[in-house]
CSV table of C-alpha atoms and ligand atoms in Angstrom, one decimal:
chain,number,residue,atom,x,y,z
A,81,MET,CA,-149.3,125.7,104.2
A,82,SER,CA,-146.9,124.0,101.7
A,83,LYS,CA,-146.2,125.8,98.4
A,84,HIS,CA,-148.2,123.1,96.6
A,85,ALA,CA,-151.3,123.5,98.9
A,86,GLY,CA,-151.0,127.3,98.4
A,87,VAL,CA,-151.1,126.9,94.7
A,88,LEU,CA,-154.1,124.6,94.9
A,89,ARG,CA,-155.9,127.1,97.1
A,90,GLU,CA,-155.1,129.8,94.6
A,91,MET,CA,-156.7,127.7,91.9
A,92,GLY,CA,-159.7,127.3,94.2
A,93,LEU,CA,-159.2,123.5,94.3
A,94,ALA,CA,-157.8,122.8,97.8
A,95,PRO,CA,-160.8,120.9,99.2
A,96,ILE,CA,-161.7,118.8,96.2
A,97,TRP,CA,-158.4,118.1,94.5
A,98,LYS,CA,-157.7,114.5,94.9
A,99,ILE,CA,-156.0,113.0,92.0
A,100,ARG,CA,-158.5,110.6,90.5
A,101,LYS,CA,-157.3,107.6,88.8
A,102,ILE,CA,-156.6,108.5,85.3
A,103,ARG,CA,-159.4,106.9,83.3
A,104,LYS,CA,-158.7,104.5,80.5
A,105,ILE,CA,-156.7,106.2,77.9
A,106,GLN,CA,-158.5,106.2,74.6
A,107,LYS,CA,-156.0,106.7,71.9
A,108,MET,CA,-157.5,108.6,69.0
A,109,ARG,CA,-156.1,110.1,65.9
A,110,ALA,CA,-157.6,113.2,64.6
A,111,ASP,CA,-159.2,111.5,61.6
A,112,ALA,CA,-159.9,114.5,59.5
A,113,PRO,CA,-157.0,116.1,57.6
A,114,GLN,CA,-156.0,119.5,58.7
A,115,ALA,CA,-158.2,121.7,56.6
A,116,SER,CA,-155.6,124.3,56.0
A,117,GLN,CA,-153.0,121.8,55.0
A,118,GLU,CA,-154.9,121.0,51.9
A,119,GLY,CA,-153.9,122.9,48.8
A,120,THR,CA,-151.1,124.6,50.6
A,121,SER,CA,-150.7,128.2,49.4
A,122,ASP,CA,-147.5,129.9,48.5
A,123,ARG,CA,-147.8,131.9,51.7
A,124,ALA,CA,-148.1,128.8,53.8
A,125,SER,CA,-145.2,127.1,52.0
A,126,ALA,CA,-143.0,130.2,52.6
A,127,ILE,CA,-144.0,130.2,56.3
A,128,ALA,CA,-143.3,126.5,56.5
A,129,ALA,CA,-139.7,127.1,55.4
A,130,MET,CA,-138.9,129.9,57.9
A,131,ASN,CA,-136.5,129.8,60.7
A,132,TRP,CA,-137.5,131.2,64.1
A,133,ASP,CA,-136.4,134.8,63.5
A,134,GLU,CA,-137.9,134.9,60.1
A,135,LEU,CA,-141.2,133.6,61.6
A,136,ARG,CA,-141.1,136.3,64.3
A,137,SER,CA,-140.6,139.1,61.8
A,138,SER,CA,-143.2,137.7,59.5
A,139,VAL,CA,-145.8,137.6,62.2
A,140,ALA,CA,-144.9,141.1,63.4
A,141,GLU,CA,-145.6,142.5,59.9
A,142,CYS,CA,-148.5,140.2,59.0
A,143,ARG,CA,-151.6,141.6,57.4
A,144,ALA,CA,-153.1,138.3,56.2
A,145,CYS,CA,-156.4,138.7,58.0
A,146,GLU,CA,-158.7,141.5,59.4
A,147,LEU,CA,-157.3,141.2,62.9
A,148,CYS,CA,-154.3,143.2,61.8
A,149,GLN,CA,-156.5,146.3,61.6
A,150,ALA,CA,-157.2,147.0,65.3
A,151,ARG,CA,-154.2,145.3,67.0
A,152,LYS,CA,-151.6,147.4,68.8
A,153,GLN,CA,-149.0,144.7,68.3
A,154,THR,CA,-148.8,141.1,67.4
A,155,VAL,CA,-148.3,138.5,70.2
A,156,PHE,CA,-146.0,135.9,69.0
A,157,GLY,CA,-145.6,133.6,72.0
A,158,VAL,CA,-143.3,133.2,74.9
A,159,GLY,CA,-141.2,130.6,76.6
A,160,ASP,CA,-138.6,127.8,76.4
A,161,LEU,CA,-137.5,127.3,72.8
A,162,SER,CA,-137.0,123.6,73.4
A,163,PRO,CA,-140.0,122.9,75.5
A,164,ASP,CA,-141.7,119.7,76.8
A,165,TRP,CA,-145.0,121.5,76.9
A,166,LEU,CA,-146.8,123.8,74.5
A,167,PHE,CA,-149.9,125.5,75.7
A,168,VAL,CA,-152.1,127.1,73.0
A,169,GLY,CA,-154.7,129.6,73.8
A,170,GLU,CA,-157.2,131.5,71.7
A,171,GLY,CA,-155.8,134.9,71.0
A,172,PRO,CA,-154.5,138.0,72.8
A,173,GLY,CA,-156.8,140.1,75.0
A,174,ALA,CA,-156.4,143.7,75.8
A,175,GLU,CA,-153.5,143.3,78.2
A,176,GLU,CA,-151.7,140.9,75.8
A,177,ASP,CA,-152.2,143.4,72.9
A,178,GLU,CA,-150.8,146.1,75.1
A,179,ARG,CA,-147.7,144.1,76.4
A,180,GLY,CA,-147.0,141.8,73.5
A,181,GLU,CA,-147.0,138.7,75.7
A,182,PRO,CA,-149.6,135.9,75.8
A,183,PHE,CA,-151.6,135.3,79.0
A,184,VAL,CA,-150.6,138.2,81.1
A,185,GLY,CA,-154.1,139.3,82.2
A,186,GLN,CA,-156.6,137.6,84.5
A,187,ALA,CA,-156.8,134.4,82.6
A,188,GLY,CA,-153.0,134.4,82.5
A,189,LYS,CA,-152.8,134.5,86.3
A,190,LEU,CA,-154.9,131.4,86.4
A,191,LEU,CA,-152.8,129.7,83.7
A,192,ASP,CA,-149.7,130.5,85.8
A,193,ALA,CA,-151.4,128.9,88.8
A,194,MET,CA,-152.3,125.9,86.8
A,195,LEU,CA,-148.7,125.6,85.6
A,196,ALA,CA,-147.4,125.9,89.1
A,197,ALA,CA,-149.8,123.2,90.3
A,198,ILE,CA,-148.0,120.7,88.1
A,199,ASP,CA,-144.6,122.2,88.9
A,200,LEU,CA,-144.2,124.1,85.7
A,201,LYS,CA,-143.4,127.7,85.1
A,202,ARG,CA,-143.8,130.1,82.2
A,203,GLY,CA,-140.6,129.9,80.3
A,204,LYS,CA,-139.2,126.8,81.9
A,205,GLN,CA,-140.0,123.6,79.8
A,206,VAL,CA,-143.1,125.5,78.7
A,207,TYR,CA,-143.9,127.6,75.6
A,208,ILE,CA,-147.2,129.5,75.4
A,209,ALA,CA,-148.8,130.6,72.2
A,210,ASN,CA,-152.2,131.4,70.7
A,211,ALA,CA,-154.2,130.3,67.8
A,212,VAL,CA,-154.3,133.9,66.5
A,213,LYS,CA,-151.5,136.4,67.1
A,214,CYS,CA,-153.6,139.5,66.9
A,215,ARG,CA,-156.3,140.6,69.3
A,216,PRO,CA,-159.9,140.1,68.1
A,217,PRO,CA,-161.7,143.4,68.7
A,218,GLY,CA,-163.7,143.3,71.9
A,219,ASN,CA,-162.2,139.9,72.7
A,220,ARG,CA,-164.6,138.2,70.4
A,221,THR,CA,-163.9,134.6,69.3
A,222,PRO,CA,-161.6,134.6,66.3
A,223,ALA,CA,-163.5,133.8,63.1
A,224,PRO,CA,-162.7,130.5,61.2
A,225,ALA,CA,-161.1,132.6,58.4
A,226,GLU,CA,-158.8,134.3,61.0
A,227,THR,CA,-157.7,131.1,62.7
A,228,ALA,CA,-157.1,129.6,59.2
A,229,ALA,CA,-155.0,132.6,58.1
A,230,CYS,CA,-152.9,132.4,61.3
A,231,TRP,CA,-152.6,128.6,61.3
A,232,PRO,CA,-149.4,128.4,59.2
A,233,TYR,CA,-147.6,130.4,61.9
A,234,LEU,CA,-148.7,128.1,64.7
A,235,GLN,CA,-147.9,125.1,62.6
A,236,ARG,CA,-144.4,126.4,62.0
A,237,GLN,CA,-143.9,127.3,65.7
A,238,ILE,CA,-144.8,123.7,66.6
A,239,ALA,CA,-142.5,122.3,63.9
A,240,LEU,CA,-139.6,124.4,65.2
A,241,LEU,CA,-140.3,124.0,68.9
A,242,ARG,CA,-141.0,120.3,68.7
A,243,PRO,CA,-142.8,120.1,72.1
A,244,ARG,CA,-143.3,116.7,73.6
A,245,LEU,CA,-147.0,117.5,74.4
A,246,ILE,CA,-149.5,120.1,73.3
A,247,VAL,CA,-152.3,121.3,75.5
A,248,ALA,CA,-155.1,123.1,73.6
A,249,LEU,CA,-156.8,125.6,75.9
A,250,GLY,CA,-160.5,125.8,74.9
A,251,LYS,CA,-162.5,125.2,71.8
A,252,PRO,CA,-160.9,127.6,69.2
A,253,ALA,CA,-157.4,126.3,70.0
A,254,ALA,CA,-158.5,122.7,69.8
A,255,GLN,CA,-160.4,123.3,66.6
A,256,THR,CA,-157.5,125.1,65.0
A,257,LEU,CA,-155.0,122.4,66.0
A,258,LEU,CA,-157.2,119.5,65.0
A,259,GLY,CA,-158.8,121.0,62.0
A,260,ARG,CA,-162.3,120.0,62.9
A,261,GLU,CA,-165.2,120.7,65.2
A,262,VAL,CA,-164.4,119.9,68.8
A,263,LYS,CA,-166.5,119.9,72.0
A,264,VAL,CA,-164.2,120.4,74.9
A,265,GLY,CA,-166.4,118.4,77.3
A,266,GLU,CA,-166.2,115.4,74.9
A,267,ALA,CA,-162.5,115.8,73.9
A,268,ARG,CA,-161.2,115.9,77.4
A,269,GLY,CA,-159.4,112.8,78.6
A,270,GLN,CA,-158.4,111.7,75.1
A,271,ILE,CA,-155.1,111.8,73.4
A,272,PHE,CA,-155.1,113.4,70.0
A,273,GLN,CA,-152.1,114.0,67.8
A,274,HIS,CA,-150.6,116.8,65.8
A,275,ASN,CA,-147.8,115.4,63.5
A,276,GLY,CA,-147.1,112.6,66.0
A,277,ILE,CA,-147.1,114.9,69.0
A,278,PRO,CA,-149.7,114.0,71.6
A,279,LEU,CA,-152.3,116.7,72.1
A,280,ILE,CA,-154.7,117.1,74.9
A,281,VAL,CA,-157.7,119.3,75.2
A,282,THR,CA,-158.9,121.2,78.3
A,283,TYR,CA,-160.9,124.2,79.3
A,284,HIS,CA,-159.6,127.7,78.6
A,285,PRO,CA,-158.6,129.6,81.8
A,286,ALA,CA,-161.0,132.5,81.0
A,287,TYR,CA,-163.8,130.0,81.0
A,288,LEU,CA,-162.7,128.5,84.3
A,289,LEU,CA,-162.8,132.0,85.8
A,290,ARG,CA,-166.5,132.1,84.9
A,291,THR,CA,-167.2,128.5,85.7
A,292,LEU,CA,-165.5,127.6,88.9
A,293,GLN,CA,-167.0,124.2,89.2
A,294,ASP,CA,-165.1,123.0,86.2
A,295,LYS,CA,-161.7,123.8,87.7
A,296,ALA,CA,-161.5,120.4,89.2
A,297,LYS,CA,-161.9,118.9,85.7
A,298,ALA,CA,-159.1,121.1,84.5
A,299,TRP,CA,-156.9,119.8,87.2
A,300,GLU,CA,-157.8,116.2,86.2
A,301,ASP,CA,-156.8,117.2,82.6
A,302,LEU,CA,-153.5,118.6,83.7
A,303,CYS,CA,-152.7,115.4,85.6
A,304,PHE,CA,-153.7,113.4,82.6
A,305,ALA,CA,-151.4,115.5,80.4
A,306,ARG,CA,-148.6,115.1,82.9
A,307,SER,CA,-148.9,111.3,82.9
A,308,THR,CA,-149.2,111.2,79.1
A,309,LEU,CA,-146.0,113.2,78.8
A,310,ALA,CA,-144.3,110.9,81.4
A,311,ALA,CA,-145.5,107.8,79.5
A,312,GLY,CA,-144.1,109.2,76.2
A,313,LEU,CA,-140.7,109.9,77.8
A,314,GLN,CA,-140.6,106.4,79.2
A,315,SER,CA,-141.2,104.8,75.8
A,316,ARG,CA,-138.5,106.8,74.0
B,470,LIG,N1,-156.6,134.4,76.3
B,470,LIG,C1,-156.0,133.7,75.4
B,470,LIG,O1,-156.5,132.8,74.8
B,470,LIG,N2,-154.7,134.1,75.1
B,470,LIG,C2,-154.1,135.0,75.8
B,470,LIG,O2,-153.0,135.3,75.4
B,470,LIG,C3,-154.8,135.7,76.8
B,470,LIG,C4,-156.1,135.4,77.0
B,471,LIG,FE1,-151.6,137.7,60.5
B,471,LIG,FE2,-152.4,136.0,62.4
B,471,LIG,FE3,-152.5,138.6,62.9
B,471,LIG,FE4,-154.2,137.6,61.2
B,471,LIG,S1,-154.1,137.1,63.4
B,471,LIG,S2,-153.1,139.4,60.8
B,471,LIG,S3,-153.0,135.9,60.2
B,471,LIG,S4,-150.7,137.4,62.5
């Protein structure tokens, strides 16, 4: 079995994965302004001026929302500091909280397999971050106030990393990045933007672990993301 076929099998996609023709690309701008960009607070302005090391330290010490209370440590992000791809998840789970690195548990294994399926690897052309840097207790979905409090950090990470493409993994990531309500099923297959960077929405790997039949759609989304990135590179 080739490496590629092995990876597809690992993702549970071997029999069905046939790259479908990418459907018509509907260019869409996120029309609503980013909620948390309005009335930028002093804290947000300070964060927006930080360099990478300052940002890391600020996150490590942050107590701006309730999630600081139960965390073992903050989970800043990991990867290539000049990446083509930025993957954004929801927030750390138990293992991430323990180890300080995003996507190192079960969902992370699937994310690594998804990356490998499109010839990517953690740390190589790829940066991985989360909408919130501290683990929500019991792995609950982060509250809107928490994603809003953490948003300036992700915003600054994006500004410093300047990825060529952003992939939002699941609803909380998509809503944080786009600043509005998002239904993943409806947002898939569209190109959104964050500060001129194309942004694509797909399912969260933890959801895919529970909903195996949607893995094929995630594969479609990754192929769509890859072709969007390639098209962007061509037009430069
Ligand atoms: N789920 C996420 O959204 N992020 C992680 O880092 C791990 C699991
Ligand atoms: Fe700060 Fe973000 Fe952690 Fe909240 S989740 S305490 S805003 S680092």
